[in-house]
């Protein structure tokens, strides 16, 4: 952690103390710890330098077999970036974001520059509240359709971030089912894939990253099975439609206009916006990257979308079956992720975990 000189001087043009800005940015980076990430790898780091926050990809946490080109890692960084921006905007900050800035090296995903105080954004405040409430919910959803009007804010949230959310109709379910099956066939017959997945599955309470088994679902048969994290096999046999669970889940695809690292980052920003907006709307969600991980599956989804845009990731959306919260996937300590240069006191003030985590 940085131990350079502590600066408490006031910027004469802006009227704020450098330390206060440093802490504001550090708080945003701490909020971003709660962003979703592929297999809960949390593959990012932050460095706060005075009035700038740099977001780095942490490639030590990459998944070389599941995600060889770093698409899901970049999407995860995009989700962390969006969480931080929501926290800043809700606290009352004006800021600019430079994505994948040139001259910083390949690991700098974004630079967030504080531009001065602003009124708390009315759009960001409820999203910031949703950060601590949102969790992946892989359990079967309620036996009630999602009202279409609740999906519009999700679509708008993705558009505001420069991406799109295509929510599928029942006629698309065959394609979604085909893509899921293609991904499962390709991936589960690959021992390297199975080993990498197993390395990130955790017993509850075992670690501060990875996917704890109590966050997985033991649901019965579904038309669209979720990723088989534990390789226990999908419920087998023929099932009548009446026996199927999760019948009212809707599937959204976050679609980007291009298919390079900048688009993946945008896709992650949009994913976070969709998930937090859904939480505000009291909808439950879980993310599905198996739909787009394997080339064949991704092509199926691409065709389903009429060949327009690039499918970045899938989101399962529904009404929660009951009011109990899904189990929580723990996060790494903020101190391991956020480095604050020039303000050691900030480390004490912002990065020290609340007593429950001691
Ligand atoms: C890029 C990305 C890919 C993901 N892929 C899947 C997936 O295929 N299946 C799944 O159940 N969850 C998936 N997730 C959700 C993560 O497993 C989840 O965010 C993480 O375990 C933390 O849990 P939380 O969402 O409850 O905070 C993905 C998340 C991201 C950001």
XYZ file of C-alpha atoms and ligand atoms in Angstrom:
389
model
C 0.000 0.000 0.000
C 1.189 3.526 -0.727
C 2.838 5.461 2.056
C 3.757 8.642 0.259
C 3.333 12.030 1.824
C -0.138 12.822 3.111
C -1.534 15.910 1.365
C -4.314 17.880 3.038
C -3.959 21.041 0.950
C -6.888 22.688 -0.783
C -7.064 23.020 -4.524
C -7.657 26.809 -4.944
C -9.686 26.384 -8.149
C -12.084 23.782 -6.801
C -12.322 24.416 -3.073
C -11.929 20.792 -1.919
C -9.136 19.093 -0.069
C -7.032 16.616 -1.946
C -7.464 14.133 0.915
C -11.260 14.407 0.727
C -11.189 13.622 -2.989
C -8.820 10.742 -2.416
C -11.254 9.289 0.104
C -14.237 9.828 -2.155
C -12.505 7.877 -4.913
C -11.373 5.182 -2.457
C -14.948 4.771 -1.197
C -16.093 4.283 -4.801
C -13.408 1.633 -5.345
C -14.525 -0.102 -2.135
C -18.142 -0.082 -3.371
C -16.908 -1.728 -6.571
C -15.649 -4.708 -4.540
C -19.290 -5.848 -4.646
C -19.482 -5.944 -8.431
C -20.254 -9.308 -10.034
C -17.359 -11.082 -11.733
C -16.835 -14.296 -13.629
C -16.580 -17.110 -11.041
C -16.244 -14.340 -8.442
C -12.597 -13.998 -9.442
C -12.738 -10.223 -8.753
C -10.011 -9.696 -11.362
C -9.250 -6.022 -10.796
C -7.217 -3.614 -8.687
C -7.569 0.115 -8.063
C -4.922 2.743 -7.516
C -6.028 6.110 -6.196
C -3.656 8.938 -7.052
C -4.887 12.281 -5.698
C -7.908 13.101 -7.909
C -7.633 10.068 -10.188
C -8.607 6.427 -9.784
C -6.959 3.880 -12.057
C -8.680 0.549 -12.641
C -6.273 -2.291 -13.498
C -7.060 -5.771 -14.766
C -5.570 -8.335 -12.374
C -4.429 -10.986 -14.843
C -3.228 -13.253 -12.025
C -6.949 -13.931 -11.633
C -7.567 -14.707 -15.294
C -9.125 -17.969 -16.502
C -6.869 -19.098 -19.364
C -9.045 -22.062 -20.386
C -12.558 -20.721 -19.839
C -11.717 -17.189 -20.983
C -8.588 -17.356 -23.159
C -8.928 -13.898 -24.716
C -9.898 -12.148 -21.451
C -13.375 -11.185 -22.605
C -15.088 -12.200 -19.352
C -12.267 -10.675 -17.306
C -12.779 -7.369 -19.156
C -16.564 -7.606 -18.709
C -15.973 -8.105 -14.973
C -13.733 -5.014 -14.879
C -16.483 -3.091 -16.690
C -18.955 -4.117 -13.977
C -16.525 -2.889 -11.288
C -16.069 0.388 -13.188
C -19.830 0.930 -13.344
C -20.242 0.187 -9.623
C -17.555 2.779 -8.804
C -19.136 5.384 -11.095
C -22.564 4.816 -9.544
C -21.079 5.281 -6.065
C -19.323 8.501 -7.114
C -22.382 9.958 -8.828
C -24.568 9.094 -5.838
C -22.139 10.780 -3.437
C -22.198 13.979 -5.494
C -19.182 14.019 -7.773
C -18.610 15.185 -11.287
C -16.061 12.977 -13.045
C -14.806 11.814 -16.415
C -13.928 8.269 -17.405
C -11.327 7.333 -19.971
C -11.658 3.678 -20.987
C -8.545 1.767 -22.037
C -6.487 4.986 -22.172
C -3.448 4.922 -24.393
C -0.025 5.272 -22.821
C -0.913 3.438 -19.583
C -0.114 -0.138 -20.580
C -2.487 -2.990 -21.421
C -3.674 -3.588 -17.870
C -5.183 -0.157 -17.250
C -8.862 -0.635 -18.014
C -9.986 2.864 -17.121
C -8.970 6.140 -15.542
C -11.615 7.963 -13.525
C -10.826 11.628 -13.014
C -12.619 13.680 -10.362
C -13.761 17.003 -11.844
C -15.449 18.619 -8.839
C -18.542 18.434 -6.663
C -22.024 17.997 -8.154
C -25.511 17.347 -6.785
C -26.034 13.634 -6.070
C -27.443 12.098 -9.244
C -31.103 11.039 -8.820
C -30.488 8.179 -11.263
C -27.428 6.940 -9.354
C -28.768 7.140 -5.785
C -31.154 4.125 -6.027
C -28.547 2.171 -8.018
C -25.960 2.837 -5.307
C -28.451 1.549 -2.709
C -28.848 -1.585 -4.825
C -25.111 -2.392 -4.779
C -25.271 -4.102 -1.377
C -28.667 -5.718 -2.075
C -27.881 -7.318 -5.449
C -26.855 -10.972 -5.476
C -26.883 -13.643 -8.136
C -30.070 -15.625 -7.600
C -29.796 -19.027 -9.283
C -32.867 -20.439 -7.522
C -36.044 -21.016 -9.514
C -38.054 -17.847 -9.934
C -41.705 -17.342 -8.997
C -44.420 -18.902 -11.091
C -45.455 -15.496 -12.431
C -44.452 -13.732 -15.636
C -42.254 -10.651 -15.443
C -44.433 -7.663 -16.409
C -43.036 -6.235 -19.643
C -43.027 -2.699 -18.275
C -40.453 -3.774 -15.659
C -38.065 -4.767 -18.451
C -38.068 -1.339 -20.126
C -35.878 0.317 -17.447
C -33.371 -2.530 -17.898
C -33.240 -1.937 -21.650
C -32.828 1.811 -21.106
C -30.059 1.202 -18.544
C -28.053 -0.789 -21.108
C -28.625 1.850 -23.819
C -27.406 4.647 -21.526
C -24.139 2.715 -21.165
C -23.672 2.396 -24.937
C -24.888 -1.215 -25.247
C -28.272 -2.910 -25.732
C -30.344 -5.454 -23.838
C -32.298 -7.833 -26.066
C -34.866 -9.661 -23.973
C -35.832 -12.918 -25.617
C -39.374 -14.123 -26.302
C -40.694 -17.648 -25.862
C -39.976 -18.305 -29.564
C -36.265 -17.797 -28.756
C -36.158 -20.398 -25.965
C -35.144 -23.200 -28.331
C -32.075 -21.200 -29.369
C -31.185 -20.355 -25.759
C -31.568 -24.043 -24.842
C -29.422 -25.048 -27.832
C -26.673 -22.570 -26.893
C -26.652 -23.780 -23.272
C -26.413 -27.402 -24.395
C -23.669 -26.620 -26.933
C -21.638 -24.839 -24.239
C -22.149 -27.686 -21.763
C -21.164 -30.324 -24.349
C -18.050 -28.458 -25.410
C -16.884 -27.463 -21.970
C -17.703 -30.411 -19.791
C -15.922 -32.891 -22.006
C -12.755 -30.774 -21.658
C -10.695 -31.839 -18.591
C -8.803 -28.521 -18.547
C -12.086 -26.630 -18.430
C -13.431 -28.836 -15.635
C -10.221 -28.384 -13.635
C -10.302 -24.589 -13.983
C -13.946 -24.447 -12.950
C -13.338 -26.748 -9.961
C -10.445 -24.524 -8.822
C -12.898 -21.649 -8.241
C -15.661 -23.598 -6.464
C -15.571 -23.110 -2.678
C -17.142 -24.609 0.376
C -19.212 -21.939 2.172
C -16.948 -19.733 4.294
C -13.802 -21.231 2.791
C -12.480 -18.180 0.929
C -13.084 -14.553 -0.006
C -13.344 -15.286 -3.719
C -14.676 -18.045 -5.974
C -18.209 -19.428 -6.076
C -19.434 -20.918 -2.771
C -21.582 -23.999 -3.220
C -24.408 -22.528 -1.134
C -24.925 -19.874 -3.852
C -25.642 -22.597 -6.419
C -29.090 -23.968 -7.068
C -30.375 -27.472 -6.464
C -33.438 -26.748 -8.553
C -35.320 -29.447 -10.391
C -35.519 -29.770 -14.164
C -35.654 -26.584 -16.204
C -36.063 -25.839 -19.900
C -32.863 -23.803 -19.672
C -30.507 -25.387 -17.138
C -27.922 -23.164 -15.491
C -24.219 -23.866 -15.735
C -23.492 -27.186 -14.019
C -20.796 -25.795 -11.701
C -20.282 -29.011 -9.753
C -20.556 -31.401 -12.696
C -23.384 -33.214 -10.953
C -25.332 -33.559 -14.190
C -28.639 -31.978 -15.086
C -31.805 -33.627 -13.712
C -32.259 -36.438 -16.190
C -35.227 -38.131 -17.806
C -38.164 -36.776 -19.723
C -40.245 -34.253 -17.862
C -43.706 -33.036 -18.659
C -43.898 -29.277 -19.047
C -45.894 -29.128 -15.826
C -42.892 -30.506 -13.883
C -40.443 -27.933 -15.170
C -39.277 -25.230 -12.790
C -38.341 -21.654 -13.587
C -40.907 -21.470 -16.391
C -41.237 -17.699 -16.136
C -37.559 -16.793 -16.292
C -36.805 -14.308 -19.075
C -33.414 -14.190 -20.758
C -31.718 -10.968 -21.710
C -28.630 -10.701 -23.871
C -26.346 -7.700 -23.420
C -25.339 -6.817 -26.964
C -22.444 -4.579 -27.974
C -21.837 -2.845 -31.304
C -18.303 -4.209 -31.676
C -16.289 -7.159 -30.408
C -13.005 -5.779 -29.076
C -11.726 -5.068 -25.543
C -13.376 -1.631 -25.483
C -16.724 -3.244 -26.355
C -16.246 -5.912 -23.686
C -15.636 -3.193 -21.111
C -18.808 -1.422 -22.298
C -20.636 -4.750 -22.067
C -19.554 -5.109 -18.424
C -20.639 -1.559 -17.614
C -24.021 -2.300 -19.184
C -24.292 -5.662 -17.394
C -23.807 -3.910 -14.057
C -26.370 -1.247 -14.997
C -28.912 -3.936 -15.958
C -28.358 -5.970 -12.773
C -28.537 -2.967 -10.422
C -31.604 -1.593 -12.229
C -33.287 -4.990 -11.918
C -32.541 -4.953 -8.171
C -34.163 -1.518 -7.910
C -37.214 -2.980 -9.717
C -37.299 -5.900 -7.189
C -36.410 -8.358 -9.924
C -34.010 -11.232 -9.314
C -31.199 -11.965 -11.765
C -28.362 -14.335 -12.460
C -25.686 -13.924 -15.094
C -25.055 -16.546 -17.801
C -21.794 -16.404 -19.666
C -21.992 -20.043 -20.776
C -24.321 -18.786 -23.527
C -21.469 -16.863 -25.110
C -18.287 -18.568 -23.871
C -17.983 -21.231 -26.482
C -17.834 -20.183 -30.138
C -20.652 -22.517 -31.275
C -22.966 -21.354 -28.501
C -22.121 -17.723 -29.201
C -22.879 -18.212 -32.908
C -26.283 -19.692 -32.009
C -27.087 -16.647 -29.864
C -25.752 -14.319 -32.572
C -28.045 -15.958 -35.152
C -30.980 -15.718 -32.743
C -30.335 -11.954 -32.574
C -30.594 -11.772 -36.350
C -26.851 -11.326 -36.673
C -27.076 -7.767 -35.360
C -24.406 -6.728 -32.832
C -22.279 -9.005 -30.665
C -23.680 -10.978 -27.726
C -21.577 -10.035 -24.693
C -23.329 -11.943 -21.911
C -26.689 -13.368 -20.841
C -28.850 -12.379 -17.900
C -31.656 -14.505 -16.457
C -34.405 -12.298 -15.064
C -37.459 -13.121 -12.959
C -39.605 -12.432 -9.961
C -38.043 -13.821 -6.772
C -39.952 -16.878 -5.542
C -39.881 -15.703 -1.939
C -38.412 -12.967 0.199
C -35.389 -14.898 1.521
C -32.131 -13.563 0.166
C -29.864 -15.844 -1.852
C -26.592 -16.817 -0.161
C -23.795 -14.284 -0.449
C -20.542 -14.785 -2.350
C -17.814 -13.234 -0.150
C -15.459 -10.565 -1.430
C -11.731 -10.002 -1.029
C -10.707 -7.418 1.595
C -10.632 -3.899 0.162
C -7.034 -3.528 1.323
C -5.969 -6.245 -1.128
C -7.637 -4.472 -4.035
C -7.416 -0.730 -3.432
C -4.116 1.098 -3.142
C -4.176 4.731 -2.074
C -1.113 6.780 -2.922
C -0.401 9.963 -1.002
C -2.911 9.418 1.809
C -2.083 6.716 4.347
C -4.805 8.029 6.674
C -7.318 7.231 3.981
C -6.351 3.589 4.241
C -7.387 3.655 7.893
C -10.558 5.622 7.234
C -11.871 3.918 4.130
C -10.215 0.554 3.685
C -10.546 -0.802 7.226
C -13.316 -3.404 7.137
C -16.386 -3.073 9.365
C -16.186 -5.106 12.613
C -18.191 -8.029 11.183
C -15.286 -8.844 8.854
C -12.507 -8.739 11.487
C -18.521 -11.838 -16.768
C -19.373 -12.659 -15.827
C -19.696 -13.973 -16.148
C -20.502 -14.735 -15.282
N -20.910 -16.000 -15.659
C -21.782 -16.681 -14.882
C -22.325 -17.936 -15.314
O -22.081 -18.389 -16.430
N -23.177 -18.591 -14.480
C -23.540 -18.080 -13.264
O -24.322 -18.705 -12.563
N -23.026 -16.901 -12.818
C -22.176 -16.183 -13.604
N -21.700 -14.965 -13.199
C -22.050 -14.470 -11.863
C -20.871 -14.636 -10.914
O -20.642 -15.998 -10.643
C -21.185 -13.839 -9.624
O -21.270 -12.486 -9.953
C -20.136 -14.019 -8.560
O -20.111 -15.349 -8.127
C -20.415 -13.107 -7.361
O -21.673 -13.359 -6.819
P -22.809 -12.253 -6.771
O -23.235 -11.959 -8.184
O -23.914 -12.870 -5.953
O -22.270 -11.017 -6.130
C -20.919 -14.174 -14.044
C -20.580 -12.843 -13.732
C -19.827 -12.090 -14.622
C -19.518 -10.652 -14.292
